[in-house]
PDB file of C-alpha atoms and ligand atoms in Angstrom:
ATOM      1  CA  UNK A   1      -0.122   0.199   0.087  1.00 75.00           C
ATOM      2  CA  UNK A   2       1.361   3.096  -1.077  1.00 87.00           C
ATOM      3  CA  UNK A   3       1.885   6.073   1.331  1.00 97.00           C
ATOM      4  CA  UNK A   4      -0.288   9.078   0.715  1.00 98.00           C
ATOM      5  CA  UNK A   5       0.776  12.525   0.679  1.00 98.00           C
ATOM      6  CA  UNK A   6      -1.798  15.501   1.014  1.00 98.00           C
ATOM      7  CA  UNK A   7      -1.034  18.882  -0.668  1.00 99.00           C
ATOM      8  CA  UNK A   8      -3.363  21.770  -0.174  1.00 98.00           C
ATOM      9  CA  UNK A   9      -3.855  24.518  -2.864  1.00 98.00           C
ATOM     10  CA  UNK A  10      -5.881  27.243  -1.481  1.00 97.00           C
ATOM     11  CA  UNK A  11      -5.999  29.337  -4.723  1.00 97.00           C
ATOM     12  CA  UNK A  12      -9.521  30.726  -5.968  1.00 95.00           C
ATOM     13  CA  UNK A  13      -7.726  32.599  -8.907  1.00 95.00           C
ATOM     14  CA  UNK A  14      -9.506  30.421 -11.616  1.00 96.00           C
ATOM     15  CA  UNK A  15     -12.872  31.999 -10.844  1.00 91.00           C
ATOM     16  CA  UNK A  16     -14.849  34.871  -9.471  1.00 81.00           C
ATOM     17  CA  UNK A  17     -16.087  33.746  -5.802  1.00 78.00           C
ATOM     18  CA  UNK A  18     -14.013  33.989  -3.208  1.00 88.00           C
ATOM     19  CA  UNK A  19     -14.250  31.126  -0.502  1.00 95.00           C
ATOM     20  CA  UNK A  20     -12.833  28.166  -2.703  1.00 97.00           C
ATOM     21  CA  UNK A  21      -9.385  29.150  -1.356  1.00 96.00           C
ATOM     22  CA  UNK A  22     -10.674  27.891   1.880  1.00 97.00           C
ATOM     23  CA  UNK A  23     -11.621  24.598   0.208  1.00 98.00           C
ATOM     24  CA  UNK A  24      -8.256  22.886   1.661  1.00 98.00           C
ATOM     25  CA  UNK A  25      -8.913  23.823   5.287  1.00 98.00           C
ATOM     26  CA  UNK A  26     -12.557  22.544   5.048  1.00 98.00           C
ATOM     27  CA  UNK A  27     -11.490  19.158   3.918  1.00 98.00           C
ATOM     28  CA  UNK A  28      -8.594  19.019   6.455  1.00 98.00           C
ATOM     29  CA  UNK A  29     -11.367  20.092   9.108  1.00 98.00           C
ATOM     30  CA  UNK A  30     -13.583  17.043   8.084  1.00 98.00           C
ATOM     31  CA  UNK A  31     -10.922  14.618   9.468  1.00 98.00           C
ATOM     32  CA  UNK A  32      -9.143  13.639   5.927  1.00 98.00           C
ATOM     33  CA  UNK A  33      -5.813  12.508   7.563  1.00 98.00           C
ATOM     34  CA  UNK A  34      -7.272  10.615  10.465  1.00 98.00           C
ATOM     35  CA  UNK A  35      -9.758   8.745   8.130  1.00 98.00           C
ATOM     36  CA  UNK A  36      -7.139   7.746   5.472  1.00 98.00           C
ATOM     37  CA  UNK A  37      -5.027   6.513   8.499  1.00 98.00           C
ATOM     38  CA  UNK A  38      -7.628   4.195   9.698  1.00 98.00           C
ATOM     39  CA  UNK A  39      -7.555   2.549   6.262  1.00 97.00           C
ATOM     40  CA  UNK A  40      -4.143   1.457   6.947  1.00 97.00           C
ATOM     41  CA  UNK A  41      -2.136   4.219   5.002  1.00 98.00           C
ATOM     42  CA  UNK A  42       0.867   6.295   6.133  1.00 98.00           C
ATOM     43  CA  UNK A  43      -0.294   9.702   5.491  1.00 98.00           C
ATOM     44  CA  UNK A  44       1.636  12.778   5.702  1.00 98.00           C
ATOM     45  CA  UNK A  45       0.199  16.310   5.284  1.00 98.00           C
ATOM     46  CA  UNK A  46       2.815  18.424   3.169  1.00 98.00           C
ATOM     47  CA  UNK A  47       0.891  21.726   3.801  1.00 98.00           C
ATOM     48  CA  UNK A  48      -0.053  24.258   1.075  1.00 98.00           C
ATOM     49  CA  UNK A  49       1.716  25.591  -2.103  1.00 98.00           C
ATOM     50  CA  UNK A  50       2.187  29.345  -1.984  1.00 96.00           C
ATOM     51  CA  UNK A  51      -0.668  31.290  -3.528  1.00 95.00           C
ATOM     52  CA  UNK A  52      -0.326  34.920  -4.169  1.00 90.00           C
ATOM     53  CA  UNK A  53      -2.241  37.407  -1.790  1.00 82.00           C
ATOM     54  CA  UNK A  54      -5.648  37.937  -3.217  1.00 70.00           C
ATOM     55  CA  UNK A  55      -5.818  41.123  -1.823  1.00 67.00           C
ATOM     56  CA  UNK A  56      -3.775  42.424  -4.678  1.00 68.00           C
ATOM     57  CA  UNK A  57      -5.472  40.678  -7.455  1.00 71.00           C
ATOM     58  CA  UNK A  58      -6.035  42.487 -10.730  1.00 74.00           C
ATOM     59  CA  UNK A  59      -7.509  41.416 -13.975  1.00 81.00           C
ATOM     60  CA  UNK A  60      -5.137  41.999 -16.660  1.00 82.00           C
ATOM     61  CA  UNK A  61      -6.938  39.822 -19.466  1.00 91.00           C
ATOM     62  CA  UNK A  62     -10.693  39.700 -19.624  1.00 93.00           C
ATOM     63  CA  UNK A  63     -10.691  36.137 -21.473  1.00 97.00           C
ATOM     64  CA  UNK A  64      -7.903  34.878 -18.740  1.00 97.00           C
ATOM     65  CA  UNK A  65      -8.534  36.414 -15.617  1.00 96.00           C
ATOM     66  CA  UNK A  66      -5.809  36.178 -13.184  1.00 95.00           C
ATOM     67  CA  UNK A  67      -3.506  34.238 -15.571  1.00 95.00           C
ATOM     68  CA  UNK A  68      -0.397  35.156 -13.864  1.00 94.00           C
ATOM     69  CA  UNK A  69      -1.553  33.927 -10.579  1.00 95.00           C
ATOM     70  CA  UNK A  70      -3.050  30.595 -11.943  1.00 97.00           C
ATOM     71  CA  UNK A  71       0.438  29.886 -13.732  1.00 97.00           C
ATOM     72  CA  UNK A  72       2.254  30.536 -10.696  1.00 97.00           C
ATOM     73  CA  UNK A  73       0.168  28.515  -8.589  1.00 98.00           C
ATOM     74  CA  UNK A  74       0.205  25.407 -11.102  1.00 98.00           C
ATOM     75  CA  UNK A  75       3.725  25.510 -11.404  1.00 98.00           C
ATOM     76  CA  UNK A  76       4.372  25.222  -7.906  1.00 98.00           C
ATOM     77  CA  UNK A  77       1.782  22.255  -7.580  1.00 98.00           C
ATOM     78  CA  UNK A  78       3.480  20.746 -10.565  1.00 98.00           C
ATOM     79  CA  UNK A  79       6.691  20.650  -8.629  1.00 98.00           C
ATOM     80  CA  UNK A  80       5.023  19.170  -5.515  1.00 98.00           C
ATOM     81  CA  UNK A  81       3.337  16.429  -7.353  1.00 98.00           C
ATOM     82  CA  UNK A  82       6.289  15.408  -9.427  1.00 98.00           C
ATOM     83  CA  UNK A  83       8.331  14.971  -6.399  1.00 98.00           C
ATOM     84  CA  UNK A  84       5.576  13.150  -4.503  1.00 98.00           C
ATOM     85  CA  UNK A  85       5.151  10.613  -7.554  1.00 98.00           C
ATOM     86  CA  UNK A  86       8.931  10.252  -7.936  1.00 97.00           C
ATOM     87  CA  UNK A  87       9.196   9.429  -4.168  1.00 97.00           C
ATOM     88  CA  UNK A  88       6.847   6.606  -4.696  1.00 97.00           C
ATOM     89  CA  UNK A  89       3.777   8.152  -2.893  1.00 98.00           C
ATOM     90  CA  UNK A  90       0.272   8.916  -3.841  1.00 98.00           C
ATOM     91  CA  UNK A  91      -0.548  12.809  -4.068  1.00 98.00           C
ATOM     92  CA  UNK A  92      -3.823  13.713  -2.691  1.00 99.00           C
ATOM     93  CA  UNK A  93      -4.546  17.197  -4.004  1.00 99.00           C
ATOM     94  CA  UNK A  94      -7.046  19.633  -2.276  1.00 98.00           C
ATOM     95  CA  UNK A  95      -8.186  22.423  -4.154  1.00 98.00           C
ATOM     96  CA  UNK A  96      -8.809  25.427  -4.746  1.00 97.00           C
ATOM     97  CA  UNK A  97     -10.982  25.881  -7.816  1.00 98.00           C
ATOM     98  CA  UNK A  98     -10.509  23.496 -10.672  1.00 98.00           C
ATOM     99  CA  UNK A  99      -7.756  25.541 -12.591  1.00 98.00           C
ATOM    100  CA  UNK A 100      -5.275  23.932 -10.249  1.00 98.00           C
ATOM    101  CA  UNK A 101      -5.713  20.534 -11.996  1.00 98.00           C
ATOM    102  CA  UNK A 102      -3.560  21.909 -15.022  1.00 98.00           C
ATOM    103  CA  UNK A 103      -0.638  21.810 -12.338  1.00 98.00           C
ATOM    104  CA  UNK A 104      -1.919  18.180 -10.918  1.00 98.00           C
ATOM    105  CA  UNK A 105      -1.608  16.808 -14.631  1.00 98.00           C
ATOM    106  CA  UNK A 106       1.582  18.797 -15.337  1.00 98.00           C
ATOM    107  CA  UNK A 107       3.293  17.052 -12.158  1.00 98.00           C
ATOM    108  CA  UNK A 108       2.103  13.803 -13.273  1.00 98.00           C
ATOM    109  CA  UNK A 109       3.152  14.379 -16.842  1.00 98.00           C
ATOM    110  CA  UNK A 110       6.495  15.250 -15.628  1.00 98.00           C
ATOM    111  CA  UNK A 111       7.061  12.063 -13.339  1.00 97.00           C
ATOM    112  CA  UNK A 112       6.128   9.928 -16.350  1.00 95.00           C
ATOM    113  CA  UNK A 113       3.787   9.720 -19.224  1.00 90.00           C
ATOM    114  CA  UNK A 114       1.413   8.156 -20.390  1.00 97.00           C
ATOM    115  CA  UNK A 115      -1.339   8.358 -17.843  1.00 98.00           C
ATOM    116  CA  UNK A 116      -5.264   8.485 -18.101  1.00 98.00           C
ATOM    117  CA  UNK A 117      -7.522  10.888 -16.537  1.00 99.00           C
ATOM    118  CA  UNK A 118     -11.045  10.463 -15.296  1.00 99.00           C
ATOM    119  CA  UNK A 119     -12.483  13.964 -14.945  1.00 99.00           C
ATOM    120  CA  UNK A 120     -15.558  14.059 -12.677  1.00 98.00           C
ATOM    121  CA  UNK A 121     -17.710  17.415 -13.605  1.00 98.00           C
ATOM    122  CA  UNK A 122     -20.825  18.907 -14.178  1.00 98.00           C
ATOM    123  CA  UNK A 123     -18.990  20.984 -16.696  1.00 98.00           C
ATOM    124  CA  UNK A 124     -16.665  20.482 -19.745  1.00 98.00           C
ATOM    125  CA  UNK A 125     -13.666  22.697 -18.445  1.00 98.00           C
ATOM    126  CA  UNK A 126     -13.154  22.367 -22.173  1.00 98.00           C
ATOM    127  CA  UNK A 127     -13.013  26.318 -22.846  1.00 98.00           C
ATOM    128  CA  UNK A 128     -10.228  28.277 -23.996  1.00 98.00           C
ATOM    129  CA  UNK A 129      -9.630  31.941 -24.153  1.00 98.00           C
ATOM    130  CA  UNK A 130     -11.580  31.957 -27.257  1.00 97.00           C
ATOM    131  CA  UNK A 131     -14.570  30.212 -26.545  1.00 98.00           C
ATOM    132  CA  UNK A 132     -14.893  30.831 -22.642  1.00 98.00           C
ATOM    133  CA  UNK A 133     -18.035  32.940 -21.764  1.00 97.00           C
ATOM    134  CA  UNK A 134     -16.745  33.939 -18.456  1.00 96.00           C
ATOM    135  CA  UNK A 135     -12.872  34.558 -18.793  1.00 97.00           C
ATOM    136  CA  UNK A 136     -12.566  32.244 -15.767  1.00 97.00           C
ATOM    137  CA  UNK A 137      -9.662  29.652 -16.100  1.00 98.00           C
ATOM    138  CA  UNK A 138     -11.466  26.909 -13.960  1.00 98.00           C
ATOM    139  CA  UNK A 139     -13.562  26.625 -17.226  1.00 98.00           C
ATOM    140  CA  UNK A 140     -10.391  25.738 -19.320  1.00 98.00           C
ATOM    141  CA  UNK A 141      -8.152  23.102 -17.124  1.00 98.00           C
ATOM    142  CA  UNK A 142      -9.210  20.140 -19.177  1.00 98.00           C
ATOM    143  CA  UNK A 143      -8.533  21.824 -22.620  1.00 98.00           C
ATOM    144  CA  UNK A 144      -5.350  23.319 -21.312  1.00 98.00           C
ATOM    145  CA  UNK A 145      -3.880  19.927 -20.185  1.00 98.00           C
ATOM    146  CA  UNK A 146      -4.836  18.515 -23.904  1.00 98.00           C
ATOM    147  CA  UNK A 147      -2.891  21.483 -25.405  1.00 98.00           C
ATOM    148  CA  UNK A 148      -5.588  23.530 -26.228  1.00 98.00           C
ATOM    149  CA  UNK A 149      -5.914  27.281 -25.433  1.00 98.00           C
ATOM    150  CA  UNK A 150      -3.378  29.997 -24.631  1.00 98.00           C
ATOM    151  CA  UNK A 151       0.101  28.781 -24.197  1.00 98.00           C
ATOM    152  CA  UNK A 152       0.682  30.182 -20.975  1.00 98.00           C
ATOM    153  CA  UNK A 153      -1.578  27.695 -19.762  1.00 98.00           C
ATOM    154  CA  UNK A 154      -0.607  24.834 -22.103  1.00 98.00           C
ATOM    155  CA  UNK A 155       2.965  25.080 -21.409  1.00 98.00           C
ATOM    156  CA  UNK A 156       2.580  24.766 -17.756  1.00 98.00           C
ATOM    157  CA  UNK A 157       5.153  22.269 -16.419  1.00 98.00           C
ATOM    158  CA  UNK A 158       7.024  22.467 -19.669  1.00 97.00           C
ATOM    159  CA  UNK A 159       5.330  19.522 -21.124  1.00 97.00           C
ATOM    160  CA  UNK A 160       2.566  20.021 -24.028  1.00 97.00           C
ATOM    161  CA  UNK A 161       0.253  17.903 -23.996  1.00 98.00           C
ATOM    162  CA  UNK A 162       0.187  16.461 -20.487  1.00 98.00           C
ATOM    163  CA  UNK A 163      -2.419  13.851 -21.625  1.00 98.00           C
ATOM    164  CA  UNK A 164      -3.607  12.097 -25.035  1.00 98.00           C
ATOM    165  CA  UNK A 165      -7.300  12.495 -25.520  1.00 98.00           C
ATOM    166  CA  UNK A 166      -8.217   9.018 -26.188  1.00 98.00           C
ATOM    167  CA  UNK A 167      -7.261   8.316 -22.167  1.00 98.00           C
ATOM    168  CA  UNK A 168      -9.327  10.985 -21.100  1.00 99.00           C
ATOM    169  CA  UNK A 169     -12.843  10.436 -19.929  1.00 99.00           C
ATOM    170  CA  UNK A 170     -15.417  13.267 -18.615  1.00 98.00           C
ATOM    171  CA  UNK A 171     -17.979  11.826 -16.485  1.00 98.00           C
ATOM    172  CA  UNK A 172     -21.155  13.502 -15.062  1.00 98.00           C
ATOM    173  CA  UNK A 173     -21.317  16.476 -17.746  1.00 98.00           C
ATOM    174  CA  UNK A 174     -24.666  18.285 -17.947  1.00 98.00           C
ATOM    175  CA  UNK A 175     -23.778  21.985 -18.494  1.00 98.00           C
ATOM    176  CA  UNK A 176     -21.440  22.795 -21.528  1.00 98.00           C
ATOM    177  CA  UNK A 177     -21.147  25.903 -23.430  1.00 98.00           C
ATOM    178  CA  UNK A 178     -21.950  26.067 -27.126  1.00 97.00           C
ATOM    179  CA  UNK A 179     -18.542  26.603 -28.397  1.00 97.00           C
ATOM    180  CA  UNK A 180     -17.156  24.062 -25.858  1.00 98.00           C
ATOM    181  CA  UNK A 181     -19.325  21.851 -27.231  1.00 98.00           C
ATOM    182  CA  UNK A 182     -17.649  21.625 -30.692  1.00 98.00           C
ATOM    183  CA  UNK A 183     -14.199  21.785 -29.137  1.00 98.00           C
ATOM    184  CA  UNK A 184     -15.107  18.637 -27.094  1.00 98.00           C
ATOM    185  CA  UNK A 185     -16.265  17.021 -30.242  1.00 98.00           C
ATOM    186  CA  UNK A 186     -13.330  17.763 -32.132  1.00 98.00           C
ATOM    187  CA  UNK A 187     -10.751  16.996 -29.371  1.00 98.00           C
ATOM    188  CA  UNK A 188     -11.334  13.109 -29.371  1.00 97.00           C
ATOM    189  CA  UNK A 189     -11.919  12.874 -25.439  1.00 98.00           C
ATOM    190  CA  UNK A 190     -14.592  10.305 -24.341  1.00 98.00           C
ATOM    191  CA  UNK A 191     -17.620  11.972 -22.617  1.00 98.00           C
ATOM    192  CA  UNK A 192     -20.425  10.139 -20.530  1.00 98.00           C
ATOM    193  CA  UNK A 193     -23.068  12.715 -19.695  1.00 98.00           C
ATOM    194  CA  UNK A 194     -25.571  12.341 -16.934  1.00 98.00           C
ATOM    195  CA  UNK A 195     -27.958  10.822 -19.426  1.00 98.00           C
ATOM    196  CA  UNK A 196     -25.358   8.031 -20.018  1.00 98.00           C
ATOM    197  CA  UNK A 197     -25.076   7.699 -16.187  1.00 98.00           C
ATOM    198  CA  UNK A 198     -28.943   7.380 -16.197  1.00 98.00           C
ATOM    199  CA  UNK A 199     -29.408   4.948 -18.800  1.00 98.00           C
ATOM    200  CA  UNK A 200     -26.325   2.752 -18.351  1.00 98.00           C
ATOM    201  CA  UNK A 201     -25.794   3.142 -14.573  1.00 98.00           C
ATOM    202  CA  UNK A 202     -22.873   4.263 -12.828  1.00 98.00           C
ATOM    203  CA  UNK A 203     -21.421   0.774 -12.882  1.00 98.00           C
ATOM    204  CA  UNK A 204     -21.092   0.262 -16.571  1.00 98.00           C
ATOM    205  CA  UNK A 205     -19.930   3.793 -17.214  1.00 98.00           C
ATOM    206  CA  UNK A 206     -17.266   3.701 -14.558  1.00 98.00           C
ATOM    207  CA  UNK A 207     -16.151   0.287 -16.006  1.00 98.00           C
ATOM    208  CA  UNK A 208     -15.957   1.741 -19.633  1.00 98.00           C
ATOM    209  CA  UNK A 209     -14.035   5.052 -18.175  1.00 99.00           C
ATOM    210  CA  UNK A 210     -11.569   2.833 -16.194  1.00 98.00           C
ATOM    211  CA  UNK A 211     -10.806   0.688 -19.539  1.00 98.00           C
ATOM    212  CA  UNK A 212     -10.466   3.829 -21.654  1.00 98.00           C
ATOM    213  CA  UNK A 213      -8.008   5.724 -19.030  1.00 98.00           C
ATOM    214  CA  UNK A 214      -6.054   2.717 -18.379  1.00 98.00           C
ATOM    215  CA  UNK A 215      -5.465   1.370 -21.823  1.00 98.00           C
ATOM    216  CA  UNK A 216      -1.711   1.774 -22.279  1.00 98.00           C
ATOM    217  CA  UNK A 217      -1.171   4.057 -19.516  1.00 98.00           C
ATOM    218  CA  UNK A 218       0.649   3.715 -16.175  1.00 97.00           C
ATOM    219  CA  UNK A 219      -2.304   4.538 -14.169  1.00 98.00           C
ATOM    220  CA  UNK A 220      -5.290   6.733 -13.667  1.00 98.00           C
ATOM    221  CA  UNK A 221      -5.554  10.663 -12.131  1.00 98.00           C
ATOM    222  CA  UNK A 222      -8.872  11.265 -10.805  1.00 99.00           C
ATOM    223  CA  UNK A 223     -10.049  14.977 -11.030  1.00 99.00           C
ATOM    224  CA  UNK A 224     -12.877  15.188  -8.823  1.00 99.00           C
ATOM    225  CA  UNK A 225     -14.996  18.413  -8.842  1.00 98.00           C
ATOM    226  CA  UNK A 226     -17.455  18.312  -6.156  1.00 98.00           C
ATOM    227  CA  UNK A 227     -20.187  19.931  -8.455  1.00 98.00           C
ATOM    228  CA  UNK A 228     -20.290  16.423 -10.493  1.00 98.00           C
ATOM    229  CA  UNK A 229     -22.670  15.645  -7.399  1.00 98.00           C
ATOM    230  CA  UNK A 230     -26.171  16.699  -7.194  1.00 98.00           C
ATOM    231  CA  UNK A 231     -26.101  20.057  -5.033  1.00 98.00           C
ATOM    232  CA  UNK A 232     -28.441  18.168  -2.880  1.00 98.00           C
ATOM    233  CA  UNK A 233     -25.329  16.206  -1.636  1.00 98.00           C
ATOM    234  CA  UNK A 234     -22.770  18.855  -2.385  1.00 98.00           C
ATOM    235  CA  UNK A 235     -24.279  22.396  -1.927  1.00 98.00           C
ATOM    236  CA  UNK A 236     -20.893  24.314  -1.346  1.00 98.00           C
ATOM    237  CA  UNK A 237     -19.574  24.959  -4.938  1.00 97.00           C
ATOM    238  CA  UNK A 238     -19.251  27.730  -6.933  1.00 92.00           C
ATOM    239  CA  UNK A 239     -21.267  26.535 -10.065  1.00 95.00           C
ATOM    240  CA  UNK A 240     -23.649  24.145  -8.953  1.00 97.00           C
ATOM    241  CA  UNK A 241     -26.009  22.511 -11.605  1.00 98.00           C
ATOM    242  CA  UNK A 242     -28.986  20.238 -10.814  1.00 98.00           C
ATOM    243  CA  UNK A 243     -29.252  16.580 -11.797  1.00 98.00           C
ATOM    244  CA  UNK A 244     -26.027  15.598 -10.673  1.00 98.00           C
ATOM    245  CA  UNK A 245     -24.707  12.054  -9.299  1.00 98.00           C
ATOM    246  CA  UNK A 246     -26.641  10.799  -6.234  1.00 98.00           C
ATOM    247  CA  UNK A 247     -24.618  10.145  -2.884  1.00 98.00           C
ATOM    248  CA  UNK A 248     -24.561   6.428  -3.936  1.00 98.00           C
ATOM    249  CA  UNK A 249     -23.528   6.891  -7.449  1.00 98.00           C
ATOM    250  CA  UNK A 250     -20.515   8.842  -6.070  1.00 98.00           C
ATOM    251  CA  UNK A 251     -19.475   6.327  -3.738  1.00 98.00           C
ATOM    252  CA  UNK A 252     -19.908   3.559  -6.329  1.00 98.00           C
ATOM    253  CA  UNK A 253     -17.752   5.260  -8.733  1.00 98.00           C
ATOM    254  CA  UNK A 254     -15.098   5.636  -6.283  1.00 98.00           C
ATOM    255  CA  UNK A 255     -15.264   1.956  -4.957  1.00 98.00           C
ATOM    256  CA  UNK A 256     -15.013   0.698  -8.514  1.00 98.00           C
ATOM    257  CA  UNK A 257     -12.067   2.920  -9.298  1.00 98.00           C
ATOM    258  CA  UNK A 258     -10.419   1.621  -5.928  1.00 98.00           C
ATOM    259  CA  UNK A 259     -10.986  -1.950  -6.855  1.00 98.00           C
ATOM    260  CA  UNK A 260      -9.048  -1.379 -10.392  1.00 98.00           C
ATOM    261  CA  UNK A 261      -6.065  -0.625  -8.606  1.00 98.00           C
ATOM    262  CA  UNK A 262      -5.097   1.914 -11.098  1.00 98.00           C
ATOM    263  CA  UNK A 263      -5.203   5.169  -9.227  1.00 98.00           C
ATOM    264  CA  UNK A 264      -1.959   7.320  -9.482  1.00 98.00           C
ATOM    265  CA  UNK A 265      -3.069  10.537  -7.807  1.00 98.00           C
ATOM    266  CA  UNK A 266      -6.289  12.531  -7.032  1.00 98.00           C
ATOM    267  CA  UNK A 267      -7.332  16.176  -7.025  1.00 98.00           C
ATOM    268  CA  UNK A 268     -10.400  17.205  -5.101  1.00 98.00           C
ATOM    269  CA  UNK A 269     -11.722  20.650  -6.137  1.00 98.00           C
ATOM    270  CA  UNK A 270     -14.271  23.384  -6.146  1.00 98.00           C
ATOM    271  CA  UNK A 271     -15.611  23.061  -2.329  1.00 98.00           C
ATOM    272  CA  UNK A 272     -16.326  26.171  -1.101  1.00 98.00           C
ATOM    273  CA  UNK A 273     -17.115  26.568   2.587  1.00 98.00           C
ATOM    274  CA  UNK A 274     -18.808  30.035   2.490  1.00 97.00           C
ATOM    275  CA  UNK A 275     -21.545  28.558   0.099  1.00 97.00           C
ATOM    276  CA  UNK A 276     -21.567  25.377   2.157  1.00 98.00           C
ATOM    277  CA  UNK A 277     -24.053  24.106   4.883  1.00 97.00           C
ATOM    278  CA  UNK A 278     -22.162  23.072   8.131  1.00 97.00           C
ATOM    279  CA  UNK A 279     -19.173  21.577   6.028  1.00 98.00           C
ATOM    280  CA  UNK A 280     -21.392  19.139   4.287  1.00 98.00           C
ATOM    281  CA  UNK A 281     -19.556  19.446   0.959  1.00 98.00           C
ATOM    282  CA  UNK A 282     -16.118  19.160   2.817  1.00 98.00           C
ATOM    283  CA  UNK A 283     -17.264  15.979   4.599  1.00 98.00           C
ATOM    284  CA  UNK A 284     -18.719  14.523   1.266  1.00 98.00           C
ATOM    285  CA  UNK A 285     -15.201  15.140  -0.274  1.00 98.00           C
ATOM    286  CA  UNK A 286     -13.609  13.059   2.753  1.00 98.00           C
ATOM    287  CA  UNK A 287     -16.357  10.366   2.444  1.00 98.00           C
ATOM    288  CA  UNK A 288     -15.564  10.050  -1.408  1.00 98.00           C
ATOM    289  CA  UNK A 289     -11.751   9.809  -0.879  1.00 98.00           C
ATOM    290  CA  UNK A 290     -12.265   7.107   1.650  1.00 98.00           C
ATOM    291  CA  UNK A 291     -14.171   4.955  -0.615  1.00 98.00           C
ATOM    292  CA  UNK A 292     -11.623   5.775  -3.396  1.00 98.00           C
ATOM    293  CA  UNK A 293      -8.892   4.726  -1.127  1.00 98.00           C
ATOM    294  CA  UNK A 294     -10.766   1.337  -0.353  1.00 97.00           C
ATOM    295  CA  UNK A 295     -13.133   1.933   2.825  1.00 96.00           C
ATOM    296  CA  UNK A 296     -15.701  -1.032   2.344  1.00 91.00           C
ATOM    297  CA  UNK A 297     -18.577  -1.740   4.399  1.00 86.00           C
ATOM    298  CA  UNK A 298     -17.627  -5.344   4.941  1.00 85.00           C
TER     299      UNK A 298
HETATM  300  N1  LIG B   1     -18.307  26.665 -18.537  1.00 57.85           N
HETATM  301  C1  LIG B   1     -18.296  27.860 -17.790  1.00 57.85           C
HETATM  302  C2  LIG B   1     -17.291  28.631 -18.026  1.00 57.85           C
HETATM  303  O1  LIG B   1     -16.285  28.287 -18.660  1.00 57.85           O
HETATM  304  C3  LIG B   1     -18.276  27.256 -16.264  1.00 57.85           C
HETATM  305  C4  LIG B   1     -16.941  26.580 -15.634  1.00 57.85           C
HETATM  306  C5  LIG B   1     -17.297  26.075 -14.286  1.00 57.85           C
HETATM  307  C6  LIG B   1     -16.003  25.257 -13.926  1.00 57.85           C
HETATM  308  N2  LIG B   1     -15.905  24.787 -12.702  1.00 57.85           N
HETATM  309  O2  LIG B   1     -17.099  29.920 -17.353  1.00 57.85           O
END
């Protein structure tokens, strides 16, 4: 059993709502370290990567808000993830908004390619500075990791692209922007929308997702946006969309991934304690991570 190293990334530069920078605290407060230790792991918390002070924030580019800050956070995270993987440990990365995943994937790519990605999300995160309706970089990290979009983002970590589209699976999508849809179609990634989950069931969808993401790769990175879940179970997110995974579907997905033995690393993002109710979403994140790391009923 590999040791787990926790890395916090208290950054909200990928979007406009303050609060998601407190995500790592909320997830830690919900007992992450102790609960993973109870499963038999050695767990070290490496603390947080440095994030520029928000009070000095300025928007320089309307279609790539806080670009400079996002790049600096992702470069720092890339270094950390690379180090943890090369040390033979499993990184558990706590966001922060989803823009930080560019740093997660950059670090994994630097530690060794090829790898696969399962991207749990209500959104596509496949915008670029040319298609974005908001200018928020948290709508772009999957595109950037595939080498699409502004070179300041696609070049993070010095490897472009980080991952091949044939090993990328988006699961849970239900809110895609019109131009983003075109980009997704052209990109060659695999998408399981909520309708696919409804019709085929989470079991079949995840078996297929795991097969695609592990085909010819050394393992799978899970990028877990809490907004993939229905807002009923994860209300503390910046961009909630109705009609997401149930509590049970979320756990089943994690259990199947655990059983596959393919997990390389995970990031858990978009937990916003200011929008949450009594840390429900932080606790949900910890529960899902427990299932991902092998917690079972029997
Ligand atoms: N698609 C929207 C945008 O690009 C929302 C993205 C939400 C990402 N968590 O702004």
